[in-house]
mmCIF file of C-alpha atoms in Angstrom:
data_model
loop_
_atom_site.group_PDB
_atom_site.id
_atom_site.type_symbol
_atom_site.label_atom_id
_atom_site.label_comp_id
_atom_site.label_asym_id
_atom_site.label_seq_id
_atom_site.Cartn_x
_atom_site.Cartn_y
_atom_site.Cartn_z
ATOM 1 C CA MET A 3 18.777 -16.928 14.587
ATOM 2 C CA ARG A 4 18.328 -14.015 17.056
ATOM 3 C CA ARG A 5 22.039 -13.452 17.255
ATOM 4 C CA THR A 6 22.349 -13.552 13.487
ATOM 5 C CA ARG A 7 19.705 -10.871 12.970
ATOM 6 C CA ILE A 8 21.139 -8.583 15.661
ATOM 7 C CA ALA A 9 24.704 -9.017 14.260
ATOM 8 C CA GLY A 10 23.288 -8.094 10.762
ATOM 9 C CA ALA A 11 21.797 -4.879 12.085
ATOM 10 C CA VAL A 12 25.025 -3.880 13.893
ATOM 11 C CA LEU A 13 26.990 -4.645 10.705
ATOM 12 C CA LEU A 14 24.608 -2.465 8.820
ATOM 13 C CA ALA A 15 25.287 0.334 11.092
ATOM 14 C CA GLY A 16 29.004 -0.029 10.629
ATOM 15 C CA THR A 17 28.428 -0.090 6.834
ATOM 16 C CA VAL A 18 26.499 3.155 6.997
ATOM 17 C CA THR A 19 29.177 4.972 8.820
ATOM 18 C CA GLY A 20 31.801 3.600 6.417
ATOM 19 C CA LEU A 21 29.858 5.125 3.426
ATOM 20 C CA ALA A 22 30.981 8.556 4.606
ATOM 21 C CA ALA A 23 34.210 8.140 2.861
ATOM 22 C CA GLY A 24 32.733 7.507 -0.634
ATOM 23 C CA PRO A 25 31.495 10.074 -3.240
ATOM 24 C CA ALA A 26 27.831 10.511 -3.489
ATOM 25 C CA GLN A 27 25.058 12.981 -4.453
ATOM 26 C CA ALA A 28 24.007 15.539 -1.813
ATOM 27 C CA GLN A 29 20.512 14.620 -0.518
ATOM 28 C CA GLU A 30 18.300 15.640 2.409
ATOM 29 C CA TYR A 31 16.527 13.033 4.562
ATOM 30 C CA ARG A 32 13.571 13.064 6.897
ATOM 31 C CA TYR A 33 14.600 11.201 10.110
ATOM 32 C CA TRP A 34 14.878 11.062 13.918
ATOM 33 C CA SER A 35 18.151 12.500 15.107
ATOM 34 C CA PHE A 36 19.694 11.756 18.472
ATOM 35 C CA TRP A 37 21.225 14.512 20.747
ATOM 36 C CA GLY A 38 23.051 14.721 24.098
ATOM 37 C CA GLY A 39 22.191 17.501 26.496
ATOM 38 C CA LYS A 40 24.511 19.407 28.806
ATOM 39 C CA GLY A 41 24.141 22.773 30.505
ATOM 40 C CA GLY A 42 20.873 23.501 28.788
ATOM 41 C CA SER A 43 22.357 23.007 25.294
ATOM 42 C CA TRP A 44 22.409 20.134 22.767
ATOM 43 C CA THR A 45 25.236 18.318 20.932
ATOM 44 C CA TYR A 46 24.710 15.848 18.022
ATOM 45 C CA ALA A 47 25.237 12.429 19.477
ATOM 46 C CA THR A 48 28.363 10.433 18.418
ATOM 47 C CA GLN A 49 27.304 7.285 20.217
ATOM 48 C CA GLY A 50 24.031 5.321 19.687
ATOM 49 C CA PRO A 51 21.248 5.186 22.281
ATOM 50 C CA ALA A 52 21.665 1.401 22.553
ATOM 51 C CA THR A 53 25.190 1.615 23.720
ATOM 52 C CA LEU A 54 25.258 4.897 25.517
ATOM 53 C CA ARG A 55 24.552 4.477 29.307
ATOM 54 C CA PRO A 56 24.005 7.879 30.773
ATOM 55 C CA ALA A 57 24.471 8.627 34.371
ATOM 56 C CA ASP A 58 21.778 9.819 36.728
ATOM 57 C CA GLY A 59 21.062 13.504 35.945
ATOM 58 C CA ALA A 60 21.693 13.172 32.167
ATOM 59 C CA VAL A 61 19.334 14.529 29.402
ATOM 60 C CA GLU A 62 18.986 12.876 26.013
ATOM 61 C CA GLY A 63 17.017 14.299 23.139
ATOM 62 C CA PHE A 64 15.186 13.009 19.978
ATOM 63 C CA ARG A 65 14.261 15.367 17.162
ATOM 64 C CA PHE A 66 12.410 14.552 13.953
ATOM 65 C CA THR A 67 14.126 16.686 11.340
ATOM 66 C CA VAL A 68 15.102 17.241 7.686
ATOM 67 C CA GLY A 69 18.723 17.579 6.818
ATOM 68 C CA ALA A 70 21.629 16.585 4.780
ATOM 69 C CA ASP A 71 24.243 16.731 7.562
ATOM 70 C CA SER A 72 24.547 17.032 11.310
ATOM 71 C CA ALA A 73 25.051 20.817 11.060
ATOM 72 C CA ALA A 74 21.723 21.297 9.232
ATOM 73 C CA ALA A 75 19.831 18.865 11.528
ATOM 74 C CA GLY A 76 17.313 20.658 13.818
ATOM 75 C CA LYS A 77 18.136 20.469 17.456
ATOM 76 C CA PRO A 78 15.510 19.815 20.115
ATOM 77 C CA ARG A 79 13.817 23.030 20.972
ATOM 78 C CA THR A 80 13.209 22.266 24.658
ATOM 79 C CA ALA A 81 16.150 23.048 26.814
ATOM 80 C CA ALA A 82 18.226 20.178 28.208
ATOM 81 C CA ASP A 83 17.284 21.090 31.748
ATOM 82 C CA PHE A 84 17.372 18.005 34.027
ATOM 83 C CA ASP A 85 16.095 19.801 37.103
ATOM 84 C CA ALA A 86 13.002 21.107 35.279
ATOM 85 C CA ILE A 87 12.318 17.760 33.551
ATOM 86 C CA CYS A 88 12.772 15.410 36.615
ATOM 87 C CA ARG A 89 11.838 17.779 39.470
ATOM 88 C CA ASP A 90 8.638 15.838 40.163
ATOM 89 C CA THR A 91 10.345 12.427 40.075
ATOM 90 C CA PRO A 92 12.024 11.578 43.449
ATOM 91 C CA ALA A 93 15.314 9.672 43.434
ATOM 92 C CA LYS A 94 15.215 5.856 44.294
ATOM 93 C CA ASP A 95 18.018 3.573 45.386
ATOM 94 C CA GLY A 96 19.197 1.384 42.607
ATOM 95 C CA ARG A 97 17.458 3.479 39.990
ATOM 96 C CA LYS A 98 18.599 6.546 37.932
ATOM 97 C CA ARG A 99 16.641 9.326 36.385
ATOM 98 C CA ILE A 100 17.295 10.425 32.682
ATOM 99 C CA GLY A 101 15.624 13.380 31.168
ATOM 100 C CA ILE A 102 14.129 12.544 27.649
ATOM 101 C CA VAL A 103 13.146 15.296 25.342
ATOM 102 C CA LEU A 104 11.080 14.381 22.388
ATOM 103 C CA ASP A 105 10.656 17.061 19.678
ATOM 104 C CA PHE A 106 8.420 16.003 16.734
ATOM 105 C CA GLY A 107 9.811 18.723 14.502
ATOM 106 C CA THR A 108 7.936 21.453 12.475
ATOM 107 C CA ALA A 109 4.937 21.235 10.123
ATOM 108 C CA ALA A 110 7.497 22.023 7.252
ATOM 109 C CA ASP A 111 9.420 18.799 8.198
ATOM 110 C CA ALA A 112 6.313 16.718 8.570
ATOM 111 C CA PRO A 113 5.412 14.083 5.977
ATOM 112 C CA GLY A 114 2.455 14.919 3.776
ATOM 113 C CA GLY A 115 -0.792 14.800 5.522
ATOM 114 C CA GLU A 116 0.717 14.680 9.095
ATOM 115 C CA ARG A 117 0.896 17.186 11.772
ATOM 116 C CA PRO A 118 3.686 16.839 14.324
ATOM 117 C CA PRO A 119 2.612 16.471 17.984
ATOM 118 C CA LYS A 120 3.722 18.965 20.523
ATOM 119 C CA ALA A 121 7.199 18.483 21.930
ATOM 120 C CA ARG A 122 7.275 16.989 25.302
ATOM 121 C CA ALA A 123 9.927 16.117 27.975
ATOM 122 C CA GLU A 124 9.665 13.136 30.313
ATOM 123 C CA CYS A 125 11.646 11.823 33.252
ATOM 124 C CA ALA A 126 12.579 8.159 32.711
ATOM 125 C CA GLN A 127 13.392 6.309 35.933
ATOM 126 C CA VAL A 128 15.325 3.253 34.914
ATOM 127 C CA SER A 129 17.823 0.731 36.303
ATOM 128 C CA GLU A 130 21.279 1.972 36.968
ATOM 129 C CA ASP A 131 22.742 0.032 34.060
ATOM 130 C CA ALA A 132 20.008 1.159 31.537
ATOM 131 C CA SER A 133 20.933 2.545 28.112
ATOM 132 C CA ALA A 134 19.538 5.760 26.560
ATOM 133 C CA GLY A 135 17.541 3.520 24.360
ATOM 134 C CA GLU A 136 15.888 1.851 27.359
ATOM 135 C CA ALA A 137 15.089 5.191 28.796
ATOM 136 C CA LEU A 138 13.408 6.264 25.520
ATOM 137 C CA ALA A 139 11.310 3.016 25.615
ATOM 138 C CA ALA A 140 10.252 3.707 29.139
ATOM 139 C CA VAL A 141 8.618 7.005 28.298
ATOM 140 C CA ALA A 142 7.546 6.407 24.588
ATOM 141 C CA ARG A 143 6.435 2.777 24.259
ATOM 142 C CA SER A 144 5.024 3.174 20.736
ATOM 143 C CA LEU A 145 8.141 2.846 18.787
ATOM 144 C CA ARG A 146 8.258 1.673 15.164
ATOM 145 C CA TYR A 147 11.232 0.063 13.324
ATOM 146 C CA ASP A 148 11.739 -1.058 9.762
ATOM 147 C CA ALA A 149 12.984 -4.545 8.633
ATOM 148 C CA ASN A 150 16.525 -3.507 9.261
ATOM 149 C CA ALA A 151 15.912 -2.353 12.866
ATOM 150 C CA LEU A 152 16.117 1.354 11.947
ATOM 151 C CA LEU A 153 14.149 3.557 14.299
ATOM 152 C CA CYS A 154 11.253 4.997 12.127
ATOM 153 C CA ALA A 155 8.742 6.444 14.623
ATOM 154 C CA ILE A 156 8.533 7.464 18.200
ATOM 155 C CA ALA A 157 5.087 7.728 19.919
ATOM 156 C CA GLY A 158 3.554 6.727 16.708
ATOM 157 C CA TYR A 159 5.022 9.623 14.716
ATOM 158 C CA PRO A 160 5.326 9.565 11.722
ATOM 159 C CA LYS A 161 2.603 7.117 10.905
ATOM 160 C CA ALA A 162 4.445 5.737 7.836
ATOM 161 C CA GLY A 163 7.840 5.945 6.129
ATOM 162 C CA CYS A 164 11.299 5.643 7.328
ATOM 163 C CA ALA A 165 14.222 8.011 6.787
ATOM 164 C CA GLU A 166 12.798 9.061 3.528
ATOM 165 C CA ALA A 167 14.705 11.181 0.962
ATOM 166 C CA VAL A 168 13.328 14.715 0.481
ATOM 167 C CA ASN A 169 13.634 16.337 -2.868
ATOM 168 C CA GLY A 170 13.496 20.065 -3.587
ATOM 169 C CA SER A 171 13.260 22.599 -0.840
ATOM 170 C CA LYS A 172 13.393 21.580 2.824
ATOM 171 C CA GLY A 173 10.243 19.761 4.045
ATOM 172 C CA ARG A 174 8.884 18.833 0.488
ATOM 173 C CA ALA A 175 9.064 15.179 -0.099
ATOM 174 C CA SER A 176 9.289 13.556 -3.506
ATOM 175 C CA SER A 177 5.874 12.423 -4.920
ATOM 176 C CA ALA A 178 7.457 9.793 -7.031
ATOM 177 C CA ALA A 179 7.087 6.090 -6.131
ATOM 178 C CA PRO A 180 10.031 4.770 -4.054
ATOM 179 C CA SER A 181 12.862 3.319 -6.034
ATOM 180 C CA ALA A 182 15.328 0.646 -5.124
ATOM 181 C CA GLY A 183 17.585 3.373 -4.007
ATOM 182 C CA ALA A 184 14.878 4.904 -1.693
ATOM 183 C CA ALA A 185 14.472 1.393 -0.139
ATOM 184 C CA GLU A 186 18.209 1.313 0.552
ATOM 185 C CA ASN A 187 18.042 4.798 2.109
ATOM 186 C CA ARG A 188 15.258 3.675 4.509
ATOM 187 C CA ALA A 189 17.659 0.800 5.574
ATOM 188 C CA GLY A 190 20.038 3.484 6.614
ATOM 189 C CA ALA A 191 22.529 3.659 3.614
ATOM 190 C CA HIS A 192 22.204 7.385 3.135
ATOM 191 C CA ASP A 193 24.293 9.554 0.870
ATOM 192 C CA GLU A 194 24.689 13.082 2.197
ATOM 193 C CA ASP A 195 26.622 16.324 1.687
ATOM 194 C CA ASP A 196 29.656 16.550 3.957
ATOM 195 C CA GLY A 197 29.564 20.390 3.777
ATOM 196 C CA SER A 198 32.902 20.518 1.777
ATOM 197 C CA GLY A 199 31.126 21.266 -1.468
ATOM 198 C CA ASP A 200 32.180 18.076 -3.216
ATOM 199 C CA GLY A 201 28.886 16.268 -2.827
ATOM 200 C CA GLY A 202 30.281 13.792 -0.433
ATOM 201 C CA PRO A 203 28.206 12.185 2.332
ATOM 202 C CA SER A 204 28.040 13.496 5.775
ATOM 203 C CA ALA A 205 29.675 11.375 8.424
ATOM 204 C CA GLY A 206 27.449 13.140 11.163
ATOM 205 C CA LEU A 207 24.224 12.292 9.595
ATOM 206 C CA LEU A 208 25.298 8.799 8.600
ATOM 207 C CA GLY A 209 26.582 8.202 12.115
ATOM 208 C CA GLY A 210 23.386 9.524 13.626
ATOM 209 C CA ILE A 211 21.264 7.200 11.565
ATOM 210 C CA ALA A 212 23.556 4.290 12.216
ATOM 211 C CA ALA A 213 23.098 4.993 15.905
ATOM 212 C CA VAL A 214 19.275 4.504 15.723
ATOM 213 C CA VAL A 215 19.879 1.229 13.675
ATOM 214 C CA VAL A 216 21.819 -0.092 16.630
ATOM 215 C CA LEU A 217 18.996 1.137 19.016
ATOM 216 C CA GLY A 218 16.536 -0.818 16.849
ATOM 217 C CA ALA A 219 18.594 -4.007 17.110
ATOM 218 C CA ALA A 220 18.788 -3.731 20.819
ATOM 219 C CA ALA A 221 15.061 -3.222 21.073
ATOM 220 C CA VAL A 222 14.261 -6.266 18.860
ATOM 221 C CA TRP A 223 16.496 -8.428 20.949
ATOM 222 C CA GLN A 224 14.939 -7.222 24.221
ATOM 223 C CA ALA A 225 11.461 -7.954 22.852
ATOM 224 C CA ARG A 226 12.299 -11.376 21.818
ATOM 225 C CA ARG A 227 13.978 -12.071 25.089
ATOM 226 C CA ARG A 228 10.893 -11.127 26.930
ATOM 227 C CA ARG A 229 8.746 -13.383 24.793
ATOM 228 C CA GLY A 230 11.165 -16.288 25.359
#
Protein backbone atom coordinates (compact mmCIF):
# COMPACT_ATOMS: atom_id res chain seq x y z
CA MET A 1 0.00 0.00 0.00
CA ARG A 2 2.82 2.44 0.90
CA ARG A 3 4.65 1.80 -2.36
CA THR A 4 1.41 2.15 -4.35
CA ARG A 5 0.64 5.60 -2.90
CA ILE A 6 4.18 6.86 -3.39
CA ALA A 7 4.24 5.55 -6.95
CA GLY A 8 0.95 7.35 -7.58
CA ALA A 9 2.40 10.66 -6.42
CA VAL A 10 5.49 10.22 -8.57
CA LEU A 11 3.29 9.30 -11.55
CA LEU A 12 1.28 12.47 -10.93
CA ALA A 13 4.48 14.52 -11.06
CA GLY A 14 5.32 13.01 -14.42
CA THR A 15 1.80 13.71 -15.68
CA VAL A 16 2.07 17.36 -14.62
CA THR A 17 5.29 17.83 -16.55
CA GLY A 18 3.78 16.09 -19.56
CA LEU A 19 0.90 18.58 -19.65
CA ALA A 20 3.36 21.24 -20.76
CA ALA A 21 2.92 20.06 -24.34
CA GLY A 22 -0.86 20.55 -24.47
CA PRO A 23 -2.93 23.68 -25.22
CA ALA A 24 -4.43 25.45 -22.24
CA GLN A 25 -5.69 28.75 -20.91
CA ALA A 26 -3.13 31.10 -19.34
CA GLN A 27 -3.51 31.19 -15.56
CA GLU A 28 -1.52 32.38 -12.56
CA TYR A 29 -1.12 30.25 -9.45
CA ARG A 30 -0.11 30.89 -5.86
CA TYR A 31 2.44 28.26 -4.84
CA TRP A 32 5.82 27.43 -3.26
CA SER A 33 8.58 27.53 -5.88
CA PHE A 34 11.99 25.83 -5.52
CA TRP A 35 15.34 27.42 -6.42
CA GLY A 36 19.01 26.54 -6.48
CA GLY A 37 21.55 29.10 -5.31
CA LYS A 38 25.03 29.67 -6.63
CA GLY A 39 27.39 32.62 -6.37
CA GLY A 40 24.79 34.65 -4.51
CA SER A 41 22.14 34.33 -7.25
CA TRP A 42 19.17 32.02 -7.84
CA THR A 43 18.12 29.68 -10.65
CA TYR A 44 14.70 28.02 -10.96
CA ALA A 45 15.21 24.38 -10.03
CA THR A 46 14.99 21.69 -12.70
CA GLN A 47 15.13 18.81 -10.21
CA GLY A 48 12.84 18.10 -7.29
CA PRO A 49 13.97 18.55 -3.66
CA ALA A 50 13.27 14.87 -2.96
CA THR A 51 15.77 13.69 -5.58
CA LEU A 52 18.31 16.52 -5.47
CA ARG A 53 21.19 15.65 -3.14
CA PRO A 54 23.23 18.84 -2.76
CA ALA A 55 26.84 18.77 -1.66
CA ASP A 56 28.18 20.42 1.46
CA GLY A 57 28.18 24.17 0.88
CA ALA A 58 25.09 24.30 -1.33
CA VAL A 59 22.21 26.74 -0.89
CA GLU A 60 18.58 25.89 -1.72
CA GLY A 61 15.69 28.35 -1.69
CA PHE A 62 11.90 28.17 -1.38
CA ARG A 63 9.77 31.20 -2.32
CA PHE A 64 6.00 31.59 -1.98
CA THR A 65 4.95 33.34 -5.15
CA VAL A 66 2.26 34.05 -7.70
CA GLY A 67 3.06 33.41 -11.34
CA ALA A 68 2.11 31.75 -14.59
CA ASP A 69 5.60 30.58 -15.53
CA SER A 70 9.09 30.26 -14.13
CA ALA A 71 10.14 33.62 -15.60
CA ALA A 72 7.40 35.38 -13.63
CA ALA A 73 7.97 33.49 -10.39
CA GLY A 74 9.47 35.60 -7.63
CA LYS A 75 12.98 34.58 -6.61
CA PRO A 76 14.08 34.36 -2.98
CA ARG A 77 15.10 37.85 -1.90
CA THR A 78 17.84 36.67 0.44
CA ALA A 79 21.20 36.17 -1.26
CA ALA A 80 22.33 32.59 -1.80
CA ASP A 81 25.35 33.13 0.45
CA PHE A 82 26.42 29.90 2.15
CA ASP A 83 29.14 31.55 4.25
CA ALA A 84 26.66 34.03 5.71
CA ILE A 85 23.99 31.42 6.38
CA CYS A 86 26.19 28.70 7.87
CA ARG A 87 29.02 30.66 9.48
CA ASP A 88 27.80 29.78 12.99
CA THR A 89 27.40 26.07 12.22
CA PRO A 90 30.73 24.23 12.49
CA ALA A 91 31.45 21.36 10.12
CA LYS A 92 31.15 17.79 11.44
CA ASP A 93 32.52 14.50 10.15
CA GLY A 94 29.89 12.46 8.36
CA ARG A 95 27.54 15.45 8.03
CA LYS A 96 27.05 18.20 5.48
CA ARG A 97 25.74 21.75 5.76
CA ILE A 98 23.09 23.09 3.39
CA GLY A 99 21.92 26.68 3.45
CA ILE A 100 18.11 26.87 3.30
CA VAL A 101 16.40 30.15 2.43
CA LEU A 102 12.68 30.49 3.16
CA ASP A 103 11.01 33.50 1.52
CA PHE A 104 7.31 33.70 2.38
CA GLY A 105 6.61 36.21 -0.39
CA THR A 106 4.93 39.60 -0.36
CA ALA A 107 1.65 40.85 1.07
CA ALA A 108 0.34 41.13 -2.50
CA ASP A 109 0.96 37.41 -3.02
CA ALA A 110 -0.51 36.35 0.32
CA PRO A 111 -3.88 34.59 0.50
CA GLY A 112 -6.73 36.74 1.79
CA GLY A 113 -6.53 37.45 5.50
CA GLU A 114 -2.93 36.26 5.88
CA ARG A 115 0.33 38.13 6.35
CA PRO A 116 3.57 36.50 5.21
CA PRO A 117 6.18 35.87 7.91
CA LYS A 118 9.59 37.45 7.53
CA ALA A 119 12.02 35.66 5.25
CA ARG A 120 14.68 33.68 7.02
CA ALA A 121 17.75 31.60 6.28
CA GLU A 122 18.76 28.49 8.21
CA CYS A 123 21.73 26.17 8.08
CA ALA A 124 20.64 22.54 7.91
CA GLN A 125 23.22 20.04 9.10
CA VAL A 126 22.19 16.66 7.73
CA SER A 127 23.65 13.30 6.76
CA GLU A 128 25.98 13.22 3.77
CA ASP A 129 23.39 11.47 1.58
CA ALA A 130 20.45 13.71 2.55
CA SER A 131 18.25 15.30 -0.09
CA ALA A 132 17.28 18.96 -0.31
CA GLY A 133 13.85 17.92 0.94
CA GLU A 134 15.36 16.39 4.05
CA ALA A 135 17.37 19.56 4.62
CA LEU A 136 14.16 21.59 4.38
CA ALA A 137 12.43 19.32 6.90
CA ALA A 138 15.37 19.76 9.29
CA VAL A 139 14.83 23.52 9.57
CA ALA A 140 11.08 23.87 8.91
CA ARG A 141 9.30 20.96 10.55
CA SER A 142 5.77 22.29 10.10
CA LEU A 143 5.20 21.21 6.50
CA ARG A 144 1.72 20.66 5.05
CA TYR A 145 0.82 18.49 2.04
CA ASP A 146 -2.42 17.80 0.21
CA ALA A 147 -3.90 14.36 -0.49
CA ASN A 148 -1.68 14.06 -3.58
CA ALA A 149 1.51 14.82 -1.62
CA LEU A 150 1.85 18.32 -3.07
CA LEU A 151 3.77 20.69 -0.77
CA CYS A 152 1.23 23.30 0.32
CA ALA A 153 2.77 25.09 3.30
CA ILE A 154 6.16 25.62 4.91
CA ALA A 155 6.39 26.53 8.60
CA GLY A 156 2.59 26.71 8.67
CA TYR A 157 2.30 29.24 5.81
CA PRO A 158 -0.16 29.59 4.25
CA LYS A 159 -2.69 28.31 6.78
CA ALA A 160 -4.99 26.90 4.10
CA GLY A 161 -5.15 26.28 0.38
CA CYS A 162 -2.74 24.64 -2.00
CA ALA A 163 -1.45 25.93 -5.35
CA GLU A 164 -4.65 27.93 -5.88
CA ALA A 165 -5.54 29.67 -9.12
CA VAL A 166 -5.43 33.48 -8.95
CA ASN A 167 -7.82 35.50 -11.09
CA GLY A 168 -7.39 39.08 -12.25
CA SER A 169 -4.33 41.09 -11.26
CA LYS A 170 -1.41 39.50 -9.46
CA GLY A 171 -2.14 38.66 -5.84
CA ARG A 172 -5.96 38.74 -6.17
CA ALA A 173 -7.48 35.34 -5.61
CA SER A 174 -10.86 34.35 -6.99
CA SER A 175 -13.68 34.70 -4.48
CA ALA A 176 -15.72 32.02 -6.23
CA ALA A 177 -16.11 28.58 -4.67
CA PRO A 178 -13.52 26.08 -5.88
CA SER A 179 -14.60 24.09 -8.92
CA ALA A 180 -13.59 20.60 -9.98
CA GLY A 181 -10.91 22.23 -12.10
CA ALA A 182 -9.56 24.12 -9.08
CA ALA A 183 -9.31 20.86 -7.17
CA GLU A 184 -7.34 19.39 -10.05
CA ASN A 185 -5.03 22.43 -9.98
CA ARG A 186 -4.30 21.88 -6.29
CA ALA A 187 -3.27 18.34 -7.17
CA GLY A 188 -0.62 19.81 -9.45
CA ALA A 189 -2.28 19.63 -12.89
CA HIS A 190 -1.72 23.27 -13.75
CA ASP A 191 -2.28 24.99 -17.08
CA GLU A 192 0.03 27.95 -17.57
CA ASP A 193 1.23 30.44 -20.16
CA ASP A 194 4.47 29.33 -21.81
CA GLY A 195 5.42 32.88 -22.75
CA SER A 196 5.01 32.24 -26.47
CA GLY A 197 1.65 34.02 -26.68
CA ASP A 198 -0.36 30.93 -27.69
CA GLY A 199 -1.83 30.34 -24.21
CA GLY A 200 0.07 27.09 -23.75
CA PRO A 201 1.19 25.88 -20.33
CA SER A 202 4.58 26.68 -18.83
CA ALA A 203 6.98 23.77 -18.61
CA GLY A 204 8.98 25.67 -16.00
CA LEU A 205 6.10 26.19 -13.60
CA LEU A 206 4.65 22.74 -14.16
CA GLY A 207 8.03 21.17 -13.58
CA GLY A 208 8.53 23.19 -10.41
CA ILE A 209 5.18 22.14 -8.97
CA ALA A 210 5.81 18.55 -10.03
CA ALA A 211 9.05 18.78 -8.07
CA VAL A 212 7.25 19.56 -4.82
CA VAL A 213 4.82 16.72 -5.51
CA VAL A 214 7.81 14.37 -5.47
CA LEU A 215 9.06 16.07 -2.29
CA GLY A 216 5.72 15.36 -0.65
CA ALA A 217 5.80 11.72 -1.69
CA ALA A 218 9.21 11.29 -0.10
CA ALA A 219 8.12 12.99 3.12
CA VAL A 220 5.02 10.79 3.40
CA TRP A 221 7.16 7.68 2.90
CA GLN A 222 9.68 8.81 5.51
CA ALA A 223 6.96 9.55 8.07
CA ARG A 224 5.36 6.14 7.60
CA ARG A 225 8.71 4.41 7.79
CA ARG A 226 9.42 6.08 11.14
CA ARG A 227 6.00 5.05 12.50
CA GLY A 228 6.62 1.47 11.29
